[in-house]
Amino acid sequence: MFATVLLLTFCGISAIARPEAAFDEDHLHPELNVERTGSVRAVTEELSATFWNGNAQNTILKKLTKKPIEDVAKNVIMFLGDGMSIPTLAATRVYYGGEEAELAFEKLPYTALSKTYCVDSQTADSACSATAYLAGVKNNIGMIGVTASVKKNDCDAMLLEENMVESIAKWSQDVGKRTGIVTTSTVTDASPAGAYAKIANRDWQTDAAVEASGANATKCRDVTYQLVNWAPGKHFNVILGGGTRNFLNNDTVDKFGSLGKRTDGLDLINQWIADRTAEGRTAEYVWNRTSLLGLSEDTDYVLGLFSSSYMPYNLERNIYTVPSLEEMTETAIKIARKGNGALNGYFLFIEGGRIDHGHHAAWAKKAFDETVEFSKAVQRALDMTSEEDTLIVVTSDHAHTMSVAGYPDRGNPILGAAGTDDNGKTRLTINYANGPAPVDSSHDYGIDNRDDDNYRFPSVSYLSSETHGSDDVGIFARGPWAHLFTGVLEENTIPHIMAYASCVGDGLTACSSTIRNVASLALPLLTFVLFIYI
Ligand SMILES: *[C@@H]1O[C@H](CO)[C@@H](O)[C@H](O)[C@H]1NC(C)=O
Ligand SMILES: *[C@@H]1O[C@H](CO)[C@@H](O)[C@H](O)[C@H]1NC(C)=O
Ligand SMILES: *[C@@H]1O[C@H](CO)[C@@H](O)[C@H](O)[C@H]1NC(C)=O
Ligand SMILES: [Zn+2]
């Protein structure tokens, strides 16, 4: 309680905690008078006006040469940083390069804000959010690929045709594009499942989980079963991530020594290989980095599962056996653009799935490191593609409760202290509104080893797992029709714009409006020709 009161005091709501006199309205920033020590990181050229004016003028020149691209996007790559809030971006810049550093997607020419609330919840989870940014429809929290008419665990409602919604992966397959999903989470977790699943509970990733909620698993198929047996999942050319346990029966040991989680006796990995091979295509199952990097670019289908559950955090990854998100991205693009993909293009969904997990544990360092890895993957995709024919969209599914605050010196470590509080105790730059390490006002945070990968940053209230935040997230875009990503958008607009750019789906597309233009010209033209002829 005392901790809460202290933090409220920082926000200026001091009347609750202290007598009115403690708050001095004429001195709102008393800390600005603190002498800056020698620890400020000096950037010499920043001392001159020429530097700043030159920078700004160059930015204008760059923008003036930038023309919107109005051709059809042959390829679309959607990147999703799970839980990558806007404060996470500012903090990650300092973590890896300094305040002035830019993440790969921060260099993209067009940005918008995305409103992520769901139909029944102010704050999104990854399931309702994925339904919005992949299928174009907002729905209820915890549900994937079904409308908001479906309530949690309602098996009958989820199976009604009118309640199911298809994703842009399906729309893209319908016009012959190659498709795929990549994640550092499990390939059946809520975000990637948004590309293929229709399910009334995101936790139904095995038949056993469906049965555990009292539903019939033969009728109400789990997410992993849907991935391997249903369209569009079974047509994905690329499936890369973690989560072997959801594919195997509970008497089967996976490549990493864990037992499967299924109880229906199915081996969905072997079934995937058999089904794809039966179609007369090359289908590769890989489970380590060497095999992934050794894949032929002529591979039709690849299923790569690199861990029993989530893939390890990058900071804990065996870099010789477990691929990075950047490496998976490179392979995914190589395979997606081959063969048929070369003709009709491709749609890829690529997720940095563990930024979110770092934040839930208040492991801010891991969240920042995962954001750096995500940025590297985006950079690889930018380098491998052309903005003339490939639309790249980078966004997030929801925010978190982390704040970046105080007036630390320029160049101060982001995991460091932001001065002292009015009781003389060290304050940190990074804090959470809720989380597993509630603030302890008697503790001096100055003595902690905050560089430890598993250091949990303090929070106002105690929750074993920190929550998502409701604030908007960013959208960053490059390529054909990227200029439609401006302003404050409802999150479910995202796949509609990607579909417009790549001419897929039932809505407006760049192609249909061209056809309409042609059609609107055709009638007057025909009339004119007839008139001349007669
Ligand atoms: C479960 O659903 C399947 C398929 O609809 C059906 O054949 C079976 O009888 C159902 N089982 C129970 C216990 O209701
Ligand atoms: C596997 O599932 C069956 C059926 O639910 C159960 O009886 C058995 O104890 C499970 N085995 C293990 C090793 O968990
Ligand atoms: C990687 O997987 C291949 C099979 O695809 C296997 O032959 C090889 O031994 C594995 N490498 C390691 C380091 O486990
Ligand atoms: Zn989360």
PDB file of C-alpha atoms in Angstrom, residues 171-442:
ATOM      1  CA  TRP A 171      -7.365 -15.125 -49.303  1.00  0.00           C
ATOM      2  CA  SER A 172      -3.788 -15.276 -50.619  1.00  0.00           C
ATOM      3  CA  GLN A 173      -3.932 -19.050 -51.216  1.00  0.00           C
ATOM      4  CA  ASP A 174      -7.184 -18.569 -53.133  1.00  0.00           C
ATOM      5  CA  VAL A 175      -5.297 -16.634 -55.830  1.00  0.00           C
ATOM      6  CA  GLY A 176      -2.384 -19.089 -55.918  1.00  0.00           C
ATOM      7  CA  LYS A 177       0.092 -17.381 -53.633  1.00  0.00           C
ATOM      8  CA  ARG A 178       2.480 -19.341 -51.470  1.00  0.00           C
ATOM      9  CA  THR A 179       1.979 -18.825 -47.749  1.00  0.00           C
ATOM     10  CA  GLY A 180       3.676 -19.438 -44.437  1.00  0.00           C
ATOM     11  CA  ILE A 181       3.997 -18.678 -40.736  1.00  0.00           C
ATOM     12  CA  VAL A 182       7.122 -18.145 -38.639  1.00  0.00           C
ATOM     13  CA  THR A 183       7.284 -17.556 -34.874  1.00  0.00           C
ATOM     14  CA  THR A 184       9.565 -17.858 -31.854  1.00  0.00           C
ATOM     15  CA  SER A 185       6.511 -18.958 -29.876  1.00  0.00           C
ATOM     16  CA  THR A 186       4.736 -22.251 -30.618  1.00  0.00           C
ATOM     17  CA  VAL A 187       3.307 -22.488 -34.132  1.00  0.00           C
ATOM     18  CA  THR A 188      -0.113 -23.145 -32.553  1.00  0.00           C
ATOM     19  CA  ASP A 189      -0.028 -20.171 -30.177  1.00  0.00           C
ATOM     20  CA  ALA A 190      -2.651 -17.453 -30.613  1.00  0.00           C
ATOM     21  CA  SER A 191      -0.778 -15.103 -32.969  1.00  0.00           C
ATOM     22  CA  PRO A 192       0.237 -17.585 -35.697  1.00  0.00           C
ATOM     23  CA  ALA A 193      -3.058 -19.466 -35.186  1.00  0.00           C
ATOM     24  CA  GLY A 194      -4.790 -16.275 -36.334  1.00  0.00           C
ATOM     25  CA  ALA A 195      -3.586 -17.194 -39.826  1.00  0.00           C
ATOM     26  CA  TYR A 196      -5.431 -20.535 -39.914  1.00  0.00           C
ATOM     27  CA  ALA A 197      -7.490 -21.541 -36.831  1.00  0.00           C
ATOM     28  CA  LYS A 198     -11.184 -21.151 -35.976  1.00  0.00           C
ATOM     29  CA  ILE A 199     -11.497 -21.850 -32.278  1.00  0.00           C
ATOM     30  CA  ALA A 200     -13.626 -20.858 -29.283  1.00  0.00           C
ATOM     31  CA  ASN A 201     -10.687 -21.058 -26.852  1.00  0.00           C
ATOM     32  CA  ARG A 202      -7.069 -20.249 -27.716  1.00  0.00           C
ATOM     33  CA  ASP A 203      -5.877 -22.837 -25.179  1.00  0.00           C
ATOM     34  CA  TRP A 204      -7.445 -25.665 -27.175  1.00  0.00           C
ATOM     35  CA  GLN A 205      -4.134 -26.576 -28.786  1.00  0.00           C
ATOM     36  CA  THR A 206      -4.532 -30.350 -28.280  1.00  0.00           C
ATOM     37  CA  ASP A 207      -7.481 -32.749 -28.104  1.00  0.00           C
ATOM     38  CA  ALA A 208      -6.657 -33.220 -24.406  1.00  0.00           C
ATOM     39  CA  ALA A 209      -7.134 -29.479 -23.785  1.00  0.00           C
ATOM     40  CA  VAL A 210     -10.497 -29.527 -25.598  1.00  0.00           C
ATOM     41  CA  GLU A 211     -11.666 -32.516 -23.508  1.00  0.00           C
ATOM     42  CA  ALA A 212     -10.406 -30.845 -20.321  1.00  0.00           C
ATOM     43  CA  SER A 213     -12.964 -28.046 -20.840  1.00  0.00           C
ATOM     44  CA  GLY A 214     -15.730 -30.621 -21.236  1.00  0.00           C
ATOM     45  CA  ALA A 215     -16.035 -30.248 -25.013  1.00  0.00           C
ATOM     46  CA  ASN A 216     -15.976 -33.069 -27.578  1.00  0.00           C
ATOM     47  CA  ALA A 217     -12.532 -33.122 -29.209  1.00  0.00           C
ATOM     48  CA  THR A 218     -13.684 -35.207 -32.176  1.00  0.00           C
ATOM     49  CA  LYS A 219     -16.273 -32.617 -33.031  1.00  0.00           C
ATOM     50  CA  CYS A 220     -14.402 -29.543 -31.911  1.00  0.00           C
ATOM     51  CA  ARG A 221     -10.979 -29.965 -33.457  1.00  0.00           C
ATOM     52  CA  ASP A 222      -7.982 -28.469 -31.682  1.00  0.00           C
ATOM     53  CA  VAL A 223      -5.657 -25.854 -33.200  1.00  0.00           C
ATOM     54  CA  THR A 224      -2.820 -28.293 -34.030  1.00  0.00           C
ATOM     55  CA  TYR A 225      -5.248 -30.683 -35.737  1.00  0.00           C
ATOM     56  CA  GLN A 226      -6.612 -27.749 -37.747  1.00  0.00           C
ATOM     57  CA  LEU A 227      -3.110 -26.672 -38.792  1.00  0.00           C
ATOM     58  CA  VAL A 228      -2.309 -30.101 -40.247  1.00  0.00           C
ATOM     59  CA  ASN A 229      -5.736 -31.120 -41.579  1.00  0.00           C
ATOM     60  CA  TRP A 230      -7.695 -28.009 -42.508  1.00  0.00           C
ATOM     61  CA  ALA A 231      -7.239 -25.300 -45.117  1.00  0.00           C
ATOM     62  CA  PRO A 232      -5.489 -22.928 -45.086  1.00  0.00           C
ATOM     63  CA  GLY A 233      -3.035 -24.462 -42.524  1.00  0.00           C
ATOM     64  CA  LYS A 234      -2.396 -27.669 -44.452  1.00  0.00           C
ATOM     65  CA  HIS A 235      -1.406 -25.657 -47.538  1.00  0.00           C
ATOM     66  CA  PHE A 236       1.218 -23.531 -45.763  1.00  0.00           C
ATOM     67  CA  ASN A 237       4.548 -23.884 -47.532  1.00  0.00           C
ATOM     68  CA  VAL A 238       6.425 -22.692 -44.462  1.00  0.00           C
ATOM     69  CA  ILE A 239       5.693 -23.491 -40.799  1.00  0.00           C
ATOM     70  CA  LEU A 240       8.581 -22.555 -38.487  1.00  0.00           C
ATOM     71  CA  GLY A 241       8.616 -22.180 -34.705  1.00  0.00           C
ATOM     72  CA  GLY A 242       8.309 -24.213 -31.519  1.00  0.00           C
ATOM     73  CA  GLY A 243       5.813 -26.627 -29.989  1.00  0.00           C
ATOM     74  CA  THR A 244       6.349 -30.301 -30.884  1.00  0.00           C
ATOM     75  CA  ARG A 245       4.412 -31.451 -27.810  1.00  0.00           C
ATOM     76  CA  ASN A 246       1.085 -30.370 -29.270  1.00  0.00           C
ATOM     77  CA  PHE A 247       1.689 -32.590 -32.316  1.00  0.00           C
ATOM     78  CA  LEU A 248       2.446 -35.840 -30.439  1.00  0.00           C
ATOM     79  CA  ASN A 249       0.622 -38.333 -28.246  1.00  0.00           C
ATOM     80  CA  ASN A 250       1.415 -38.444 -24.544  1.00  0.00           C
ATOM     81  CA  ASP A 251       3.327 -41.740 -24.940  1.00  0.00           C
ATOM     82  CA  THR A 252       5.648 -40.312 -27.600  1.00  0.00           C
ATOM     83  CA  VAL A 253       8.947 -38.593 -26.744  1.00  0.00           C
ATOM     84  CA  ASP A 254       9.875 -35.675 -29.029  1.00  0.00           C
ATOM     85  CA  LYS A 255      13.344 -34.794 -30.401  1.00  0.00           C
ATOM     86  CA  PHE A 256      14.059 -32.778 -27.261  1.00  0.00           C
ATOM     87  CA  GLY A 257      13.119 -35.434 -24.699  1.00  0.00           C
ATOM     88  CA  SER A 258       9.614 -34.223 -23.776  1.00  0.00           C
ATOM     89  CA  LEU A 259       6.415 -36.261 -23.902  1.00  0.00           C
ATOM     90  CA  GLY A 260       3.639 -35.259 -26.284  1.00  0.00           C
ATOM     91  CA  LYS A 261       0.431 -33.736 -24.946  1.00  0.00           C
ATOM     92  CA  ARG A 262      -2.173 -35.431 -27.142  1.00  0.00           C
ATOM     93  CA  THR A 263      -4.373 -38.299 -26.028  1.00  0.00           C
ATOM     94  CA  ASP A 264      -5.957 -39.204 -29.383  1.00  0.00           C
ATOM     95  CA  GLY A 265      -2.958 -41.294 -30.483  1.00  0.00           C
ATOM     96  CA  LEU A 266      -2.229 -39.011 -33.445  1.00  0.00           C
ATOM     97  CA  ASP A 267       1.294 -38.163 -34.590  1.00  0.00           C
ATOM     98  CA  LEU A 268       0.582 -34.951 -36.457  1.00  0.00           C
ATOM     99  CA  ILE A 269       4.221 -34.456 -37.494  1.00  0.00           C
ATOM    100  CA  ASN A 270       4.339 -37.765 -39.347  1.00  0.00           C
ATOM    101  CA  GLN A 271       0.866 -37.149 -40.704  1.00  0.00           C
ATOM    102  CA  TRP A 272       1.961 -33.758 -42.049  1.00  0.00           C
ATOM    103  CA  ILE A 273       4.940 -35.369 -43.826  1.00  0.00           C
ATOM    104  CA  ALA A 274       2.802 -38.213 -45.232  1.00  0.00           C
ATOM    105  CA  ASP A 275      -0.015 -35.955 -46.442  1.00  0.00           C
ATOM    106  CA  ARG A 276       2.253 -33.458 -48.178  1.00  0.00           C
ATOM    107  CA  THR A 277       4.342 -36.242 -49.746  1.00  0.00           C
ATOM    108  CA  ALA A 278       1.162 -37.952 -50.972  1.00  0.00           C
ATOM    109  CA  GLU A 279       0.422 -34.761 -52.913  1.00  0.00           C
ATOM    110  CA  GLY A 280       3.645 -35.457 -54.826  1.00  0.00           C
ATOM    111  CA  ARG A 281       5.536 -32.479 -53.397  1.00  0.00           C
ATOM    112  CA  THR A 282       8.805 -32.253 -51.479  1.00  0.00           C
ATOM    113  CA  ALA A 283       8.031 -31.905 -47.788  1.00  0.00           C
ATOM    114  CA  GLU A 284      10.799 -31.460 -45.236  1.00  0.00           C
ATOM    115  CA  TYR A 285      10.517 -31.798 -41.482  1.00  0.00           C
ATOM    116  CA  VAL A 286      13.467 -30.174 -39.660  1.00  0.00           C
ATOM    117  CA  TRP A 287      14.149 -29.747 -35.954  1.00  0.00           C
ATOM    118  CA  ASN A 288      17.535 -28.021 -35.747  1.00  0.00           C
ATOM    119  CA  ARG A 289      19.382 -25.046 -37.175  1.00  0.00           C
ATOM    120  CA  THR A 290      21.771 -27.022 -39.380  1.00  0.00           C
ATOM    121  CA  SER A 291      18.934 -28.809 -41.153  1.00  0.00           C
ATOM    122  CA  LEU A 292      17.004 -25.561 -41.558  1.00  0.00           C
ATOM    123  CA  LEU A 293      19.944 -23.702 -43.088  1.00  0.00           C
ATOM    124  CA  GLY A 294      20.701 -26.693 -45.297  1.00  0.00           C
ATOM    125  CA  LEU A 295      17.261 -26.811 -46.912  1.00  0.00           C
ATOM    126  CA  SER A 296      17.112 -26.651 -50.686  1.00  0.00           C
ATOM    127  CA  GLU A 297      15.436 -23.525 -51.973  1.00  0.00           C
ATOM    128  CA  ASP A 298      13.331 -25.808 -54.160  1.00  0.00           C
ATOM    129  CA  THR A 299      11.542 -27.216 -51.119  1.00  0.00           C
ATOM    130  CA  ASP A 300       7.754 -27.088 -51.613  1.00  0.00           C
ATOM    131  CA  TYR A 301       6.850 -27.455 -47.937  1.00  0.00           C
ATOM    132  CA  VAL A 302       8.794 -27.162 -44.697  1.00  0.00           C
ATOM    133  CA  LEU A 303       7.708 -27.894 -41.132  1.00  0.00           C
ATOM    134  CA  GLY A 304      10.406 -26.777 -38.690  1.00  0.00           C
ATOM    135  CA  LEU A 305       9.789 -27.330 -34.969  1.00  0.00           C
ATOM    136  CA  PHE A 306      12.807 -26.343 -32.888  1.00  0.00           C
ATOM    137  CA  SER A 307      11.610 -26.917 -29.315  1.00  0.00           C
ATOM    138  CA  SER A 308       9.012 -28.798 -27.270  1.00  0.00           C
ATOM    139  CA  SER A 309       7.222 -25.592 -26.317  1.00  0.00           C
ATOM    140  CA  TYR A 310       8.205 -21.956 -27.006  1.00  0.00           C
ATOM    141  CA  MET A 311      11.570 -21.449 -28.656  1.00  0.00           C
ATOM    142  CA  PRO A 312      14.193 -20.302 -26.134  1.00  0.00           C
ATOM    143  CA  TYR A 313      14.755 -16.601 -25.501  1.00  0.00           C
ATOM    144  CA  ASN A 314      17.594 -15.381 -27.695  1.00  0.00           C
ATOM    145  CA  LEU A 315      19.695 -14.731 -24.563  1.00  0.00           C
ATOM    146  CA  GLU A 316      19.358 -18.423 -23.662  1.00  0.00           C
ATOM    147  CA  ARG A 317      19.512 -19.859 -27.173  1.00  0.00           C
ATOM    148  CA  ASN A 318      22.120 -22.424 -28.240  1.00  0.00           C
ATOM    149  CA  ILE A 319      23.190 -20.499 -31.324  1.00  0.00           C
ATOM    150  CA  TYR A 320      24.554 -23.656 -33.014  1.00  0.00           C
ATOM    151  CA  THR A 321      21.402 -25.783 -32.792  1.00  0.00           C
ATOM    152  CA  VAL A 322      18.500 -23.329 -32.533  1.00  0.00           C
ATOM    153  CA  PRO A 323      17.915 -20.851 -35.380  1.00  0.00           C
ATOM    154  CA  SER A 324      17.383 -17.139 -34.727  1.00  0.00           C
ATOM    155  CA  LEU A 325      14.240 -15.355 -35.898  1.00  0.00           C
ATOM    156  CA  GLU A 326      16.420 -13.675 -38.525  1.00  0.00           C
ATOM    157  CA  GLU A 327      17.602 -17.073 -39.845  1.00  0.00           C
ATOM    158  CA  MET A 328      14.056 -18.433 -39.920  1.00  0.00           C
ATOM    159  CA  THR A 329      12.926 -15.286 -41.757  1.00  0.00           C
ATOM    160  CA  GLU A 330      15.621 -15.708 -44.396  1.00  0.00           C
ATOM    161  CA  THR A 331      14.698 -19.355 -45.015  1.00  0.00           C
ATOM    162  CA  ALA A 332      10.988 -18.559 -45.077  1.00  0.00           C
ATOM    163  CA  ILE A 333      11.452 -15.898 -47.772  1.00  0.00           C
ATOM    164  CA  LYS A 334      13.727 -18.154 -49.867  1.00  0.00           C
ATOM    165  CA  ILE A 335      11.178 -20.958 -49.842  1.00  0.00           C
ATOM    166  CA  ALA A 336       8.141 -18.710 -50.247  1.00  0.00           C
ATOM    167  CA  ARG A 337       9.532 -16.990 -53.326  1.00  0.00           C
ATOM    168  CA  LYS A 338      10.413 -20.236 -55.144  1.00  0.00           C
ATOM    169  CA  GLY A 339       8.397 -21.980 -57.844  1.00  0.00           C
ATOM    170  CA  ASN A 340       4.805 -20.949 -57.832  1.00  0.00           C
ATOM    171  CA  GLY A 341       5.674 -18.133 -55.470  1.00  0.00           C
ATOM    172  CA  ALA A 342       7.885 -16.615 -58.152  1.00  0.00           C
ATOM    173  CA  LEU A 343       4.809 -16.307 -60.371  1.00  0.00           C
ATOM    174  CA  ASN A 344       1.991 -15.379 -58.020  1.00  0.00           C
ATOM    175  CA  GLY A 345       3.880 -14.065 -55.027  1.00  0.00           C
ATOM    176  CA  TYR A 346       3.514 -14.985 -51.389  1.00  0.00           C
ATOM    177  CA  PHE A 347       2.097 -14.005 -48.027  1.00  0.00           C
ATOM    178  CA  LEU A 348       4.195 -14.567 -44.899  1.00  0.00           C
ATOM    179  CA  PHE A 349       3.346 -13.949 -41.256  1.00  0.00           C
ATOM    180  CA  ILE A 350       6.438 -13.599 -39.049  1.00  0.00           C
ATOM    181  CA  GLU A 351       6.214 -13.160 -35.288  1.00  0.00           C
ATOM    182  CA  GLY A 352       8.673 -12.176 -32.582  1.00  0.00           C
ATOM    183  CA  GLY A 353       6.622 -14.047 -30.001  1.00  0.00           C
ATOM    184  CA  ARG A 354       8.677 -13.650 -26.843  1.00  0.00           C
ATOM    185  CA  ILE A 355       8.825  -9.884 -26.336  1.00  0.00           C
ATOM    186  CA  ASP A 356       5.463 -10.463 -24.681  1.00  0.00           C
ATOM    187  CA  HIS A 357       6.783 -13.275 -22.487  1.00  0.00           C
ATOM    188  CA  GLY A 358       9.676 -11.148 -21.245  1.00  0.00           C
ATOM    189  CA  HIS A 359       7.260  -8.400 -20.202  1.00  0.00           C
ATOM    190  CA  HIS A 360       4.837 -10.795 -18.463  1.00  0.00           C
ATOM    191  CA  ALA A 361       7.733 -11.882 -16.229  1.00  0.00           C
ATOM    192  CA  ALA A 362       8.913  -8.239 -15.791  1.00  0.00           C
ATOM    193  CA  TRP A 363      12.170  -9.384 -17.403  1.00  0.00           C
ATOM    194  CA  ALA A 364      12.589  -6.107 -19.257  1.00  0.00           C
ATOM    195  CA  LYS A 365      16.066  -7.022 -20.512  1.00  0.00           C
ATOM    196  CA  LYS A 366      14.722 -10.114 -22.255  1.00  0.00           C
ATOM    197  CA  ALA A 367      11.861  -8.103 -23.768  1.00  0.00           C
ATOM    198  CA  PHE A 368      14.373  -5.579 -25.183  1.00  0.00           C
ATOM    199  CA  ASP A 369      16.716  -8.282 -26.457  1.00  0.00           C
ATOM    200  CA  GLU A 370      13.825 -10.046 -28.205  1.00  0.00           C
ATOM    201  CA  THR A 371      12.868  -6.692 -29.766  1.00  0.00           C
ATOM    202  CA  VAL A 372      16.408  -6.338 -31.131  1.00  0.00           C
ATOM    203  CA  GLU A 373      16.131  -9.851 -32.615  1.00  0.00           C
ATOM    204  CA  PHE A 374      12.790  -8.918 -34.133  1.00  0.00           C
ATOM    205  CA  SER A 375      14.336  -5.798 -35.666  1.00  0.00           C
ATOM    206  CA  LYS A 376      17.135  -7.904 -37.196  1.00  0.00           C
ATOM    207  CA  ALA A 377      14.560 -10.201 -38.791  1.00  0.00           C
ATOM    208  CA  VAL A 378      12.752  -7.198 -40.290  1.00  0.00           C
ATOM    209  CA  GLN A 379      16.055  -5.846 -41.613  1.00  0.00           C
ATOM    210  CA  ARG A 380      16.777  -9.180 -43.284  1.00  0.00           C
ATOM    211  CA  ALA A 381      13.386  -9.097 -45.017  1.00  0.00           C
ATOM    212  CA  LEU A 382      13.937  -5.466 -46.115  1.00  0.00           C
ATOM    213  CA  ASP A 383      17.312  -6.474 -47.599  1.00  0.00           C
ATOM    214  CA  MET A 384      15.923  -9.537 -49.400  1.00  0.00           C
ATOM    215  CA  THR A 385      12.936  -7.841 -51.030  1.00  0.00           C
ATOM    216  CA  SER A 386      12.177  -4.856 -53.249  1.00  0.00           C
ATOM    217  CA  GLU A 387       9.824  -2.104 -52.181  1.00  0.00           C
ATOM    218  CA  GLU A 388       8.527  -2.071 -55.772  1.00  0.00           C
ATOM    219  CA  ASP A 389       6.718  -5.414 -55.410  1.00  0.00           C
ATOM    220  CA  THR A 390       6.709  -6.352 -51.716  1.00  0.00           C
ATOM    221  CA  LEU A 391       4.580  -4.746 -49.020  1.00  0.00           C
ATOM    222  CA  ILE A 392       6.153  -5.105 -45.570  1.00  0.00           C
ATOM    223  CA  VAL A 393       3.972  -4.239 -42.581  1.00  0.00           C
ATOM    224  CA  VAL A 394       5.358  -4.289 -39.033  1.00  0.00           C
ATOM    225  CA  THR A 395       3.074  -3.964 -36.039  1.00  0.00           C
ATOM    226  CA  SER A 396       2.175  -5.304 -32.604  1.00  0.00           C
ATOM    227  CA  ASP A 397      -0.943  -6.885 -31.130  1.00  0.00           C
ATOM    228  CA  HIS A 398      -1.170  -5.033 -27.828  1.00  0.00           C
ATOM    229  CA  ALA A 399       0.885  -2.966 -25.409  1.00  0.00           C
ATOM    230  CA  HIS A 400       2.229  -3.796 -21.926  1.00  0.00           C
ATOM    231  CA  THR A 401       2.293  -1.864 -18.660  1.00  0.00           C
ATOM    232  CA  MET A 402       5.975  -0.924 -18.731  1.00  0.00           C
ATOM    233  CA  SER A 403       6.951   2.741 -18.503  1.00  0.00           C
ATOM    234  CA  VAL A 404      10.245   4.477 -19.272  1.00  0.00           C
ATOM    235  CA  ALA A 405      10.577   7.509 -17.002  1.00  0.00           C
ATOM    236  CA  GLY A 406      12.588   9.944 -14.895  1.00  0.00           C
ATOM    237  CA  TYR A 407      15.247  12.349 -16.137  1.00  0.00           C
ATOM    238  CA  PRO A 408      18.318  10.126 -16.389  1.00  0.00           C
ATOM    239  CA  ASP A 409      21.419  11.476 -18.121  1.00  0.00           C
ATOM    240  CA  ARG A 410      21.720  11.004 -21.861  1.00  0.00           C
ATOM    241  CA  GLY A 411      23.337   7.614 -22.415  1.00  0.00           C
ATOM    242  CA  ASN A 412      22.258   6.304 -19.017  1.00  0.00           C
ATOM    243  CA  PRO A 413      21.840   2.506 -19.208  1.00  0.00           C
ATOM    244  CA  ILE A 414      18.172   1.702 -19.807  1.00  0.00           C
ATOM    245  CA  LEU A 415      18.310  -0.947 -17.067  1.00  0.00           C
ATOM    246  CA  GLY A 416      19.791   1.675 -14.740  1.00  0.00           C
ATOM    247  CA  ALA A 417      18.686   4.173 -12.135  1.00  0.00           C
ATOM    248  CA  ALA A 418      16.770   7.365 -12.859  1.00  0.00           C
ATOM    249  CA  GLY A 419      17.856   9.263  -9.746  1.00  0.00           C
ATOM    250  CA  THR A 420      16.452   8.998  -6.243  1.00  0.00           C
ATOM    251  CA  ASP A 421      12.946   9.364  -4.872  1.00  0.00           C
ATOM    252  CA  ASP A 422      11.970  11.897  -2.204  1.00  0.00           C
ATOM    253  CA  ASN A 423      12.929   9.376   0.464  1.00  0.00           C
ATOM    254  CA  GLY A 424      16.440   9.163  -0.916  1.00  0.00           C
ATOM    255  CA  LYS A 425      16.003   5.708  -2.434  1.00  0.00           C
ATOM    256  CA  THR A 426      17.176   4.792  -5.935  1.00  0.00           C
ATOM    257  CA  ARG A 427      14.445   4.874  -8.585  1.00  0.00           C
ATOM    258  CA  LEU A 428      14.702   2.862 -11.815  1.00  0.00           C
ATOM    259  CA  THR A 429      13.994   4.068 -15.351  1.00  0.00           C
ATOM    260  CA  ILE A 430      11.928   0.943 -16.063  1.00  0.00           C
ATOM    261  CA  ASN A 431       8.801   0.211 -14.006  1.00  0.00           C
ATOM    262  CA  TYR A 432       5.619  -1.772 -14.553  1.00  0.00           C
ATOM    263  CA  ALA A 433       2.093  -0.912 -13.447  1.00  0.00           C
ATOM    264  CA  ASN A 434       1.609  -4.515 -12.321  1.00  0.00           C
ATOM    265  CA  GLY A 435       3.734  -7.631 -12.207  1.00  0.00           C
ATOM    266  CA  PRO A 436       5.504 -10.314 -10.196  1.00  0.00           C
ATOM    267  CA  ALA A 437       7.934  -8.006  -8.310  1.00  0.00           C
ATOM    268  CA  PRO A 438       5.829  -5.416  -6.443  1.00  0.00           C
ATOM    269  CA  VAL A 439       7.771  -2.338  -5.380  1.00  0.00           C
ATOM    270  CA  ASP A 440       9.270  -2.523  -1.899  1.00  0.00           C
ATOM    271  CA  SER A 441       9.735   0.979  -0.489  1.00  0.00           C
ATOM    272  CA  SER A 442      12.283  -0.218   2.059  1.00  0.00           C
TER     273      SER A 442
END
